[in-house]
mmCIF file of C-alpha atoms and ligand atoms in Angstrom:
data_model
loop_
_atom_site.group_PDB
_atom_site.id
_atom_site.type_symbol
_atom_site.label_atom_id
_atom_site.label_comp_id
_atom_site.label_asym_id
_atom_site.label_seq_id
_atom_site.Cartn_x
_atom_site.Cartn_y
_atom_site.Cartn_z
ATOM 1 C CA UNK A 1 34.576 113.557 101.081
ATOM 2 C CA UNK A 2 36.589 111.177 103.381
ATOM 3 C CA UNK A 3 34.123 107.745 103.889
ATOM 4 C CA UNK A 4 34.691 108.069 107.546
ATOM 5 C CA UNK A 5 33.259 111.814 107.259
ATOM 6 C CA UNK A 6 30.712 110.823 105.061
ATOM 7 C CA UNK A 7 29.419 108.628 107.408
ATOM 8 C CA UNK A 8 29.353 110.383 110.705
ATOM 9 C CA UNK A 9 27.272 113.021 108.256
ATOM 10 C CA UNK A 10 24.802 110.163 107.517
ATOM 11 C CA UNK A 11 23.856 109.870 110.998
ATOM 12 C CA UNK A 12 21.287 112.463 110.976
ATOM 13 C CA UNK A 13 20.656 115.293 114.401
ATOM 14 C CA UNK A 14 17.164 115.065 115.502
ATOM 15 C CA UNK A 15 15.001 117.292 113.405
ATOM 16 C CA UNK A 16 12.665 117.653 116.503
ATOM 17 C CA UNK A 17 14.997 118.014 119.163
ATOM 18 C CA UNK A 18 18.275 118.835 117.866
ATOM 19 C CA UNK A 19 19.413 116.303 120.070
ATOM 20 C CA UNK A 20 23.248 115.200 118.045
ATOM 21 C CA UNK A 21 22.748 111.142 119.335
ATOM 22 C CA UNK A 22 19.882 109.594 117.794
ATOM 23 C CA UNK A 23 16.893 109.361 119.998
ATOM 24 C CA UNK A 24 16.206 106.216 121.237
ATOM 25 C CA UNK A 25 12.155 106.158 120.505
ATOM 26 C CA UNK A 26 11.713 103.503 123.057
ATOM 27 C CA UNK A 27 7.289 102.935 122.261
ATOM 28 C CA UNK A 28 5.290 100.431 121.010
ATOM 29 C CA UNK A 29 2.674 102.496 119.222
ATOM 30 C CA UNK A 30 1.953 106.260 117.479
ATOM 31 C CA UNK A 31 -0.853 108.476 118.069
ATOM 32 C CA UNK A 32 -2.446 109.007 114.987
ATOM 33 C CA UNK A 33 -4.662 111.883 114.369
ATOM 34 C CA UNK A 34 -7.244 110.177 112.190
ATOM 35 C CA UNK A 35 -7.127 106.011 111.036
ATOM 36 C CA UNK A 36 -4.098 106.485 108.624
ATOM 37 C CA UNK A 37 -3.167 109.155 109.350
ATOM 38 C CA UNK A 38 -0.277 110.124 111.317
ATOM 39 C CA UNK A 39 3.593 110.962 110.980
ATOM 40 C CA UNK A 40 5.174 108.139 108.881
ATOM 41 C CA UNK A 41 4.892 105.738 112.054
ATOM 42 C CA UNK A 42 2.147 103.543 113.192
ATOM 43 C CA UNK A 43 3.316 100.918 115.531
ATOM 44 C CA UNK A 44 6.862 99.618 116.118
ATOM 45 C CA UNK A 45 6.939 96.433 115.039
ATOM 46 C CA UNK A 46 6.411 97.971 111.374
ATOM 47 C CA UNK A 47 8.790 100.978 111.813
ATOM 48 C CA UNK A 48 10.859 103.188 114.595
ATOM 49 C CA UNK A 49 12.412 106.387 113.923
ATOM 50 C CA UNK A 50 15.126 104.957 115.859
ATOM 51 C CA UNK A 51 15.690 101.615 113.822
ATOM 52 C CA UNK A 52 14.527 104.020 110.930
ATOM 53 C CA UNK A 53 17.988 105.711 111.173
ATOM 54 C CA UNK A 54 20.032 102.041 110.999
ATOM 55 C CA UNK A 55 18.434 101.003 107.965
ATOM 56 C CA UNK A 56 19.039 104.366 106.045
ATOM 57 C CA UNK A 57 22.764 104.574 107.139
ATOM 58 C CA UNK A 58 23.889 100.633 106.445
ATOM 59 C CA UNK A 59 21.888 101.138 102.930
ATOM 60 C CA UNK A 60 24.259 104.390 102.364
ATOM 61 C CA UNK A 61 27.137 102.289 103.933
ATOM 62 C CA UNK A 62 26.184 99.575 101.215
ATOM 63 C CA UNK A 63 25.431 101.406 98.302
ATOM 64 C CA UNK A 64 21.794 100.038 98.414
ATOM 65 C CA UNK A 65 18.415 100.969 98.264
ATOM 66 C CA UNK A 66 17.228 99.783 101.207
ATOM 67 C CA UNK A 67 18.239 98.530 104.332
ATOM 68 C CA UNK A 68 16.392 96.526 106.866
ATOM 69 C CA UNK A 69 17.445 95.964 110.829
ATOM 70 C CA UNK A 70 16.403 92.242 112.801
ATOM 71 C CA UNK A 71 16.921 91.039 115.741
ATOM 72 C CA UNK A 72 20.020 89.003 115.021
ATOM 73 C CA UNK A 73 22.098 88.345 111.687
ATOM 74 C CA UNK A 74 20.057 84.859 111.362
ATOM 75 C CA UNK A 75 16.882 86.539 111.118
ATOM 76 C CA UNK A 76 18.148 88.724 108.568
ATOM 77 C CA UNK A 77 19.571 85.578 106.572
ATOM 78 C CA UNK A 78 16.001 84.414 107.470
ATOM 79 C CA UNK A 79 14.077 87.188 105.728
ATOM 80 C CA UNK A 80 16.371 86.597 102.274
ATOM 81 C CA UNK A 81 15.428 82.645 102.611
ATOM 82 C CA UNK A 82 11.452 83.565 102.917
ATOM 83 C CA UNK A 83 11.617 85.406 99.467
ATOM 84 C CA UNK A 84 11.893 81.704 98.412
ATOM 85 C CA UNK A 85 9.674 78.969 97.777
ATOM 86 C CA UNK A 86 9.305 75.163 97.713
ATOM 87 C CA UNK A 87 11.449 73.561 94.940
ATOM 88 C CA UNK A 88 13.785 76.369 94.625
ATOM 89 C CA UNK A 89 17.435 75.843 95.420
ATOM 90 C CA UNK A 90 19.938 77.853 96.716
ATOM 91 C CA UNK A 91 23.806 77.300 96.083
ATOM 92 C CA UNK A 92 25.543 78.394 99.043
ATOM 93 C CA UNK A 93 29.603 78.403 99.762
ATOM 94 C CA UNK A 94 30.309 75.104 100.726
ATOM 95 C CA UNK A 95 32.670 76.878 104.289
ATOM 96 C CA UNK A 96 29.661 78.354 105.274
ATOM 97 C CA UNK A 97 28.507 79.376 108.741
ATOM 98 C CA UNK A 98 27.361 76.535 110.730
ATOM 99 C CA UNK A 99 24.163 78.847 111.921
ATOM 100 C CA UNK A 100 23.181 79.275 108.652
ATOM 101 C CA UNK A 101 24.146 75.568 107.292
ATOM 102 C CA UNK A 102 21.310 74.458 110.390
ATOM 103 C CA UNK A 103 18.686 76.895 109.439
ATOM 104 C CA UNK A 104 18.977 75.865 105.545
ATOM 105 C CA UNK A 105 19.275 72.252 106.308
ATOM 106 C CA UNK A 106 16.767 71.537 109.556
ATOM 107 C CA UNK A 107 14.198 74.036 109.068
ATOM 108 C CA UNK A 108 13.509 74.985 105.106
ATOM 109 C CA UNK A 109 14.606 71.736 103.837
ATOM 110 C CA UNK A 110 11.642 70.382 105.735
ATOM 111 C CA UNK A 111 9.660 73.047 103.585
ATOM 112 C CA UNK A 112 10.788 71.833 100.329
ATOM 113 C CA UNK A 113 14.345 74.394 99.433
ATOM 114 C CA UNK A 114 17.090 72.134 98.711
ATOM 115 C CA UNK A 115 20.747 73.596 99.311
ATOM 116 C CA UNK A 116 23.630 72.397 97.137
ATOM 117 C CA UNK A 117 27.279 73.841 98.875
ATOM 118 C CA UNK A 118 30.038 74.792 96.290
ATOM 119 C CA UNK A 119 33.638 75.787 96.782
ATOM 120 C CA UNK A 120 32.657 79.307 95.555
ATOM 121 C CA UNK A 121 36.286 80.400 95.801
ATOM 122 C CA UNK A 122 36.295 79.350 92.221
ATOM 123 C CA UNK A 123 33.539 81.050 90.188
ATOM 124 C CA UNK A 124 33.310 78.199 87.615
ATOM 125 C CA UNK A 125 32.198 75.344 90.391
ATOM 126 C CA UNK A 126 29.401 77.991 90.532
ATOM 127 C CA UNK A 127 28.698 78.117 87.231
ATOM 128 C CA UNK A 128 28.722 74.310 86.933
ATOM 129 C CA UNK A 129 26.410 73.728 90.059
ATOM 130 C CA UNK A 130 23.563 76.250 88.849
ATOM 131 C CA UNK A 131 20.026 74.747 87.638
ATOM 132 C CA UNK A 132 17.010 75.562 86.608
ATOM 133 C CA UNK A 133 15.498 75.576 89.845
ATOM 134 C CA UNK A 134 18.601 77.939 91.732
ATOM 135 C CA UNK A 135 16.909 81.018 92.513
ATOM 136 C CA UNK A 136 19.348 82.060 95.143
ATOM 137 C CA UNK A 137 23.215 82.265 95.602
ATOM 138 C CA UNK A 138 24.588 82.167 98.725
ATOM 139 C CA UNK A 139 28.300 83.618 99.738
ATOM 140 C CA UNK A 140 30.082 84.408 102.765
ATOM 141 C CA UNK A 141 33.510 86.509 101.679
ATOM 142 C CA UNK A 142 35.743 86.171 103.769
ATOM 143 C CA UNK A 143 34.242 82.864 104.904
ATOM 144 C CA UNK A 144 34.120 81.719 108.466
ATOM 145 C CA UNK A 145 36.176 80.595 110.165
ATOM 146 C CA UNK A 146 38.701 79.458 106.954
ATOM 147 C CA UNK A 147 38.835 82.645 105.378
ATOM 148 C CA UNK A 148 38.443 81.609 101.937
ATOM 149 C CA UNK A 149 37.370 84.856 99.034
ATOM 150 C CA UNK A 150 34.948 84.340 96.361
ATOM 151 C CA UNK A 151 35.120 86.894 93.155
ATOM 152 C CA UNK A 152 31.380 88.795 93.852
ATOM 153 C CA UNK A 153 32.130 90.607 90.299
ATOM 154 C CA UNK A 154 32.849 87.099 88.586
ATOM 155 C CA UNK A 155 29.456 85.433 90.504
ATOM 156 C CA UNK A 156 27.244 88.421 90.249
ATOM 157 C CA UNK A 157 27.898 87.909 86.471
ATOM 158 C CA UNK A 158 26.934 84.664 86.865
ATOM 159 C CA UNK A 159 24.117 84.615 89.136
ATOM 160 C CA UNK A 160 22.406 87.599 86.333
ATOM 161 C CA UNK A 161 23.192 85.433 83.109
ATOM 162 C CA UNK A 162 21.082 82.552 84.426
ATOM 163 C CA UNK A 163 18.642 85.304 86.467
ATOM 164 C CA UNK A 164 19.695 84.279 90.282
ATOM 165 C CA UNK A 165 20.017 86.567 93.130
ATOM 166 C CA UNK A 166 23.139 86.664 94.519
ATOM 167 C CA UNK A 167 23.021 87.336 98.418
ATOM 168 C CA UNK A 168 26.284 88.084 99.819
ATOM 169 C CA UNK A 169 27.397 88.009 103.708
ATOM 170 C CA UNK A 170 29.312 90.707 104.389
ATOM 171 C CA UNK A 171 30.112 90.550 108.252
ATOM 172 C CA UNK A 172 33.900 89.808 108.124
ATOM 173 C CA UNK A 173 34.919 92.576 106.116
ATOM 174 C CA UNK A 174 31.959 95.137 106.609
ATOM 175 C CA UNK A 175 31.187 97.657 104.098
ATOM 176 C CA UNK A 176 34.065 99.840 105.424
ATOM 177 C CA UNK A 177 36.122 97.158 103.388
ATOM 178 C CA UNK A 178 34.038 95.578 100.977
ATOM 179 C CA UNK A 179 30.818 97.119 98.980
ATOM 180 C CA UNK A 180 29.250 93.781 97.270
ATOM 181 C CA UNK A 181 26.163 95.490 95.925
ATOM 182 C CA UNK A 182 28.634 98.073 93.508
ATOM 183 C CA UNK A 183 30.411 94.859 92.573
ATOM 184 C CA UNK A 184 26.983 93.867 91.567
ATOM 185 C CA UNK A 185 25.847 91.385 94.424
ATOM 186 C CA UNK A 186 21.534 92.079 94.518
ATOM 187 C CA UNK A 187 21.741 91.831 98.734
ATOM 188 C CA UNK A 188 23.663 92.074 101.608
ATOM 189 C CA UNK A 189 23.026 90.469 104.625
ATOM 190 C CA UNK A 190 25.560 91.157 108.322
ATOM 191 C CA UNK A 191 25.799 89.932 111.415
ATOM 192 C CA UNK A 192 25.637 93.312 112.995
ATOM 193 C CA UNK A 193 26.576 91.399 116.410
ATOM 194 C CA UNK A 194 30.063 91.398 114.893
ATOM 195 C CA UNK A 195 31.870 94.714 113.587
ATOM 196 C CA UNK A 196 29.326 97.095 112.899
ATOM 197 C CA UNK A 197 28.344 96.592 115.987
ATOM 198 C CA UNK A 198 31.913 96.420 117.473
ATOM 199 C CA UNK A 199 31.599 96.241 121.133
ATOM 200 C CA UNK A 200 30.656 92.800 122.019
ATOM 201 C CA UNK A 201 27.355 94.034 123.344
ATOM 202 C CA UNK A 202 24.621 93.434 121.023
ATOM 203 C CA UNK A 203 23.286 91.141 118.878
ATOM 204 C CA UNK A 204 22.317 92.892 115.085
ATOM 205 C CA UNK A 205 21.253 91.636 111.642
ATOM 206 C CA UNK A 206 20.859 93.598 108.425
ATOM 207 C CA UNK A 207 19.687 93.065 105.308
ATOM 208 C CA UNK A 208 20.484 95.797 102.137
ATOM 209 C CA UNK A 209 19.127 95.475 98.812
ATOM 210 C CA UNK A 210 20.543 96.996 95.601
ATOM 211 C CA UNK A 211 16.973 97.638 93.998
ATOM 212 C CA UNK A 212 14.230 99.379 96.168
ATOM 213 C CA UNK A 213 11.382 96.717 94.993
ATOM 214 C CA UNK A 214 13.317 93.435 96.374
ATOM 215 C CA UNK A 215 13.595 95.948 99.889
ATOM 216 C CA UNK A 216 9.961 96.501 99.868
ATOM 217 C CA UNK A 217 9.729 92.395 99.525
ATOM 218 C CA UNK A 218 12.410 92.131 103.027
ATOM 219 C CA UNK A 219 10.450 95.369 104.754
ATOM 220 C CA UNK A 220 7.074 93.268 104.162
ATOM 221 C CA UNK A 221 8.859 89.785 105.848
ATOM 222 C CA UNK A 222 10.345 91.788 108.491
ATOM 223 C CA UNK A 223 6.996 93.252 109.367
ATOM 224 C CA UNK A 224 4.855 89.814 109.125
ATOM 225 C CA UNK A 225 7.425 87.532 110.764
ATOM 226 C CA UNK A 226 8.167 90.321 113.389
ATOM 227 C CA UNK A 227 11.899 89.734 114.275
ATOM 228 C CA UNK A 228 12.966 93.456 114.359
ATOM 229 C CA UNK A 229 15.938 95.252 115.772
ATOM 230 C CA UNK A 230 14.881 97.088 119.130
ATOM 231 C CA UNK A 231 15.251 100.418 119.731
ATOM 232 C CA UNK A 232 17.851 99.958 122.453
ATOM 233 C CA UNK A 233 20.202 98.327 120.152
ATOM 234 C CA UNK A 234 19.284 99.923 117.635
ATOM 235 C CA UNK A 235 21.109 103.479 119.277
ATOM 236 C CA UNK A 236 23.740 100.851 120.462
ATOM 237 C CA UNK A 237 24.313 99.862 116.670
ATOM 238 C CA UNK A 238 24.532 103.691 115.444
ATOM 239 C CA UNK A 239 27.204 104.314 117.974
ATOM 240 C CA UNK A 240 29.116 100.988 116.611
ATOM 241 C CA UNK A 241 28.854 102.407 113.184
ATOM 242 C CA UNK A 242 30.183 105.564 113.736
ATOM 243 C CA UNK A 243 33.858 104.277 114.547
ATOM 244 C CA UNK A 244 33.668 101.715 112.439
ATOM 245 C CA UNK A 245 35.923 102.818 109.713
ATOM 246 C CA UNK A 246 38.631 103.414 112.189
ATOM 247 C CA UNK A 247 38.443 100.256 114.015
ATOM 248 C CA UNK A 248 38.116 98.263 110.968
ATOM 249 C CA UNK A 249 41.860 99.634 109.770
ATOM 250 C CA UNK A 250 43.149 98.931 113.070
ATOM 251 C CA UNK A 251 41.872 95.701 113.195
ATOM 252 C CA UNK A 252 43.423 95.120 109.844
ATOM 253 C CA UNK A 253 46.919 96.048 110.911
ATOM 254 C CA UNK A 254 46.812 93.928 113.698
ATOM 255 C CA UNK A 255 45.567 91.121 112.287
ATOM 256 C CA UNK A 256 48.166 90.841 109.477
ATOM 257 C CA UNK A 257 50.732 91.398 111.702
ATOM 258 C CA UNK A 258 49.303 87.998 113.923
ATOM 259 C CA UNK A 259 49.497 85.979 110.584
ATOM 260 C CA UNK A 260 53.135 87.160 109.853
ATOM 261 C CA UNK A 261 53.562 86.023 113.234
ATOM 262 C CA UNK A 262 51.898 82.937 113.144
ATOM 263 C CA UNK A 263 53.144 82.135 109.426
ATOM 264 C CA UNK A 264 56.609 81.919 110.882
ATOM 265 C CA UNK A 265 55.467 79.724 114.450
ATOM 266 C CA UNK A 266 57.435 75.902 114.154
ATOM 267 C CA UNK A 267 53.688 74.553 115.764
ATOM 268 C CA UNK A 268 51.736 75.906 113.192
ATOM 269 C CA UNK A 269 50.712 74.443 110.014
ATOM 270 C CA UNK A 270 48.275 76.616 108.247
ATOM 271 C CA UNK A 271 47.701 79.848 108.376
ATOM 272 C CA UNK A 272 44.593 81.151 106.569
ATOM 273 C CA UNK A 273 44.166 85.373 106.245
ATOM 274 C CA UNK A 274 43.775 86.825 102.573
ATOM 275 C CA UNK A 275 46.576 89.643 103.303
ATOM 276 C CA UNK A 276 49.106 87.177 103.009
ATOM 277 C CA UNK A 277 50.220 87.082 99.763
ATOM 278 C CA UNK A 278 50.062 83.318 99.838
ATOM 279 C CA UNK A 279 46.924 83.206 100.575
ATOM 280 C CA UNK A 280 44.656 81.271 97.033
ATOM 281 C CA UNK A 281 42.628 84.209 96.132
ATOM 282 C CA UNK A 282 45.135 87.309 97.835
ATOM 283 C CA UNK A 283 45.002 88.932 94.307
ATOM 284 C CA UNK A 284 40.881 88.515 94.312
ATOM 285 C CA UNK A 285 40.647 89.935 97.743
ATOM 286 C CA UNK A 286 42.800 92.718 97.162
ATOM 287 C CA UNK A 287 40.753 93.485 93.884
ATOM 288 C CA UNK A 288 37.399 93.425 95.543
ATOM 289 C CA UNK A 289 38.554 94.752 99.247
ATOM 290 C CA UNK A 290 40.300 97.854 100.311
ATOM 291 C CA UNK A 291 41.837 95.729 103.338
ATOM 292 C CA UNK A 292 41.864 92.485 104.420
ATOM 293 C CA UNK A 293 40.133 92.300 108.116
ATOM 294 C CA UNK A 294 40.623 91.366 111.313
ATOM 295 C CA UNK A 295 39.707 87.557 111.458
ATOM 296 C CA UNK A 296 42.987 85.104 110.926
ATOM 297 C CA UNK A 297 42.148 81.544 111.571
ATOM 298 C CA UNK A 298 45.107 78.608 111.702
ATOM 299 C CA UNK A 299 45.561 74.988 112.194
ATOM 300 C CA UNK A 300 48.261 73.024 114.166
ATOM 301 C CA UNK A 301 51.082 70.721 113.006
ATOM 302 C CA UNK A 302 49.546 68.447 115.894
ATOM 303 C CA UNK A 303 46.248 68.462 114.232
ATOM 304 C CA UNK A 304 43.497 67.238 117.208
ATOM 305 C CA UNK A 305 41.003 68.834 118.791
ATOM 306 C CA UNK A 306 42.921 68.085 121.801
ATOM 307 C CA UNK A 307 45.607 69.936 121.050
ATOM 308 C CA UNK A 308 43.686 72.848 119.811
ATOM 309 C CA UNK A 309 41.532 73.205 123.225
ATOM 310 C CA UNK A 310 44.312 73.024 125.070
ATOM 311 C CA UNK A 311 45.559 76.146 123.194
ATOM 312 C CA UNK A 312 42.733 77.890 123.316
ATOM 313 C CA UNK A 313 42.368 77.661 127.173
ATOM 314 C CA UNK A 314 45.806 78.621 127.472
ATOM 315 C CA UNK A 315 45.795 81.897 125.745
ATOM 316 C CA UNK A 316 45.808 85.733 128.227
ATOM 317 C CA UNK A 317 45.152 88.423 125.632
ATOM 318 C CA UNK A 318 42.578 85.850 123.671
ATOM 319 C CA UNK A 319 39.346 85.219 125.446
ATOM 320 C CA UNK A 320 37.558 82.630 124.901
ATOM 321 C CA UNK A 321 34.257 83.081 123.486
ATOM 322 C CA UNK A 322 31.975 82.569 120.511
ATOM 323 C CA UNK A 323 31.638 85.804 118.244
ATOM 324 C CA UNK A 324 34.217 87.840 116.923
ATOM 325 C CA UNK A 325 34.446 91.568 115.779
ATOM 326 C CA UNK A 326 34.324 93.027 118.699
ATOM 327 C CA UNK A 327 37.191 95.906 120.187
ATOM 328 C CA UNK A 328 38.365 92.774 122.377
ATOM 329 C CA UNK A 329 40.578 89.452 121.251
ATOM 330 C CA UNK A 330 38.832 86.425 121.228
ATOM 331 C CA UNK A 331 39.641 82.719 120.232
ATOM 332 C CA UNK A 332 37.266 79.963 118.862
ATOM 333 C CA UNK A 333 37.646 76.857 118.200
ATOM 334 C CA UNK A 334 34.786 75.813 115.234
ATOM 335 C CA UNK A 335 35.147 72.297 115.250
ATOM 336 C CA UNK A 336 33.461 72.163 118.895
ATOM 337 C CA UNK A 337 31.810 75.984 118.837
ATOM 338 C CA UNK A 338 30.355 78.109 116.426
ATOM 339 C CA UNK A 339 30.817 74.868 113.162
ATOM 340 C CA UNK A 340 29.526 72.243 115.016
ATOM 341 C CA UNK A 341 26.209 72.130 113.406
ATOM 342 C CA UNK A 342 28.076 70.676 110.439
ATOM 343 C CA UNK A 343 28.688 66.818 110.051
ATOM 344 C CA UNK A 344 31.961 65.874 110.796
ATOM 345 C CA UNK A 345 32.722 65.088 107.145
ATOM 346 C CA UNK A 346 31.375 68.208 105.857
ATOM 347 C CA UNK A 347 33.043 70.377 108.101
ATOM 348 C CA UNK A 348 36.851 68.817 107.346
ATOM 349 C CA UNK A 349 36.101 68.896 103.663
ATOM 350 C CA UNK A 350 35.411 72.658 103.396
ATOM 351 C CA UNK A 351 38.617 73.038 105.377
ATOM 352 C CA UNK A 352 37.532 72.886 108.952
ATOM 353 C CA UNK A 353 40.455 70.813 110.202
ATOM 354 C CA UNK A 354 40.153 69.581 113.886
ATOM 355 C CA UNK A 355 42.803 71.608 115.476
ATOM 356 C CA UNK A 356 41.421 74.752 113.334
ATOM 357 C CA UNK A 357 41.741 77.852 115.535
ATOM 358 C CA UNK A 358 39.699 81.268 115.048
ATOM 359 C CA UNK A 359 41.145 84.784 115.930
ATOM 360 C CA UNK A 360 39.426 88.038 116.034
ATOM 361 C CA UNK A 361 42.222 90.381 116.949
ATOM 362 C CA UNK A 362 41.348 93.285 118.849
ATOM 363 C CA UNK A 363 42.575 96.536 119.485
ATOM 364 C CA UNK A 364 45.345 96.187 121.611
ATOM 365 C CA UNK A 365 48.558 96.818 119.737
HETATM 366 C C1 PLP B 401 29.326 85.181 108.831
HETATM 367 C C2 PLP B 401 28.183 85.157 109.793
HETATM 368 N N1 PLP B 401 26.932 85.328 109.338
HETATM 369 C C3 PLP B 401 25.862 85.303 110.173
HETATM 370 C C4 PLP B 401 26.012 85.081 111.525
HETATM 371 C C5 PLP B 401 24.807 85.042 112.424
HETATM 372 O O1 PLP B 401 24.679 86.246 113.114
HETATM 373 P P1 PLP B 401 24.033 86.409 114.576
HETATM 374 O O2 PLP B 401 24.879 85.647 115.526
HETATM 375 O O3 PLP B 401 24.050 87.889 114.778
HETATM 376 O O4 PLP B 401 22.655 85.857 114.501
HETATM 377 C C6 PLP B 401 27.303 84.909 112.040
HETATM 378 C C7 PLP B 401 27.499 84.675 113.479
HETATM 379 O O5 PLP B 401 28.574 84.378 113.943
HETATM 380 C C8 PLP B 401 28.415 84.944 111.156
HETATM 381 O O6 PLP B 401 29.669 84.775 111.590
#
């Protein structure tokens, strides 16, 4: 069956109703006909048929056992870091989100988990970097905002021999590209905000794991820390997954037709987008991928932030705005947006050059 079919067949009718959209079960509690005993659903906070749906379709999406839904894509990244505890390390890829570089570095390190950031775009600096007390690996591929691709296969072999989870962060390419948990990654995590989601109007996280007992371990932190996914967005969220295999291709067509573009522009210096075959790890991201995404990022010959802001305040189709993902263009610059979280230093040395620019490219053809 075609994965696009397959998918809108995930999304189940209502077997009360026969209503074809997903109810949105918009209640805080369940009547329960004795204590215990009632019809799978106690109070919301612990489950919602609504958000109930969400985590059953991203864990078919993701070949996993179990999905979970949060509030936003850092409290999913949150519940994954709270299967930790003090001493343990994680290694995470060094080009790393800047909202997830703060919440390893200014609230768990405080708590005793140590972080150690790798170029994971070669396996063997992950290899090199693991100790005794790494009980956690940590990759973004695609990476934001440079784009760089990490073998899962190669680290999931890895992470196993020395008995780490690997965790990998899925949001740029979405499963409708990229399936880490078959290439033997142990979770997923997404920002849902971003192309699940698709619209630019909610904010999403999800969490998948490949073996039902580490889900039970996520389903108990979502439940005692409390950051769920509402009902609201959680309807919002089905109807962003059921176009995104078709908006994901798009996306993809546009966006390597903006590199070509920009590959070729005298201004330009760097162009960063794994569907160009120049790209370090095209052959890995065409192994692991079935497309390359919609997120091209680029630096300028003039290489200031100066220069950069002045671009992206220049720009019609582009908007400017944090986020990406979304049906709509929109430009970033990191270095003074979403990566500025990360010293100076650390930011230029996993590629984040000054004038760096971000693109999601939309639909418009
Ligand atoms: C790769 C990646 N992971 C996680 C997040 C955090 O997600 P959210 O903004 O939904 O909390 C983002 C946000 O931009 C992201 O780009």
């Amino acid at each position: 069956m075609h994965a696009t079919t397959k998918l809108i067949h995930t999304i189940p009718v209502d077997a009360l109703t026969g209503s074809v959209s997903v109810p949105i079960y918009q209640t805080s509690t369940f009547v329960q006909e004795a204590p215990g005993i009632n019809k799978g659903y106690d109070y919301a906070r612990t489950n919602n048929p609504t958000r109930a749906v969400v985590e059953s379709v991203i864990a078919e999406l993701e070949n996993g056992s179990t999905g979970i839904a949060f509030a936003s894509g850092m409290a999913a990244i949150d519940a994954v870091v709270k299967l930790l505890k003090s001493g343990d390390e994680i290694i995470a890829v060094d080009d790393i989100y800047g909202g997830a570089f703060r919440l390893f570095t200014h609230i768990y390190q405080k708590f005793g988990i140590t972080v150690n950031y790798v170029d994971s775009s070669d396996a063997e600096n992950v290899f090199n970097a693991i100790s005794p007390k790494t009980k956690l690996i940590w990759i973004e591929t695609p990476t934001n905002p440079t784009l760089k691709i990490s073998d899962i296969a190669a680290i999931a072999k890895i992470a196993k021999a020395r008995n780490c989870l690997l965790c990998v962060d899925n949001t740029f390419a979405s499963p409708a590209l990229q399936k880490p948990i078959s290439l033997g990654a142990d979770i997923v995590v997404h920002s849902a905000t971003k192309y699940l989601g698709g619209h630019s109007d909610l904010i999403a996280g999800l969490v998948v794991t490949k073996e039902e007992q580490l889900g039970e371990k996520i389903k108990f932190i979502q439940n005692a820390s409390g950051a769920i996914h509402s009902p609201f967005d959680s309807w919002l969220l089905i109807r962003g997954i059921e176009t995104l295999s078709l908006r994901v291709k798009q996306h993809c067509a546009n966006a390597q037709a903006v590199a070509e573009f920009l590959e070729q522009h005298h201004a330009v210096k760097n162009v960063y987008y794994p569907g160009l075959k120049k790209h370090r790890n095209h052959i890995i991201a065409k192994k692991q991928s079935t497309g390359f995404g919609g997120i091209v990022s680029f630096s300028l010959k003039e290489d200031t932030s100066e220069s950069a802001k002045h671009l992206v305040t220049s720009t019609g189709l582009f908007k400017l705005a944090e986020s990406l993902g979304g049906i709509k263009s929109l430009l970033c610059h990191p270095a003074s947006m979403t990566h500025k979280s990360i010293p100076e230093e650390k930011r230029r040395a996993a590629g984040v050059a000054d004038s760096l620019i971000r693109l999601s490219v939309g639909l418009k053809i």
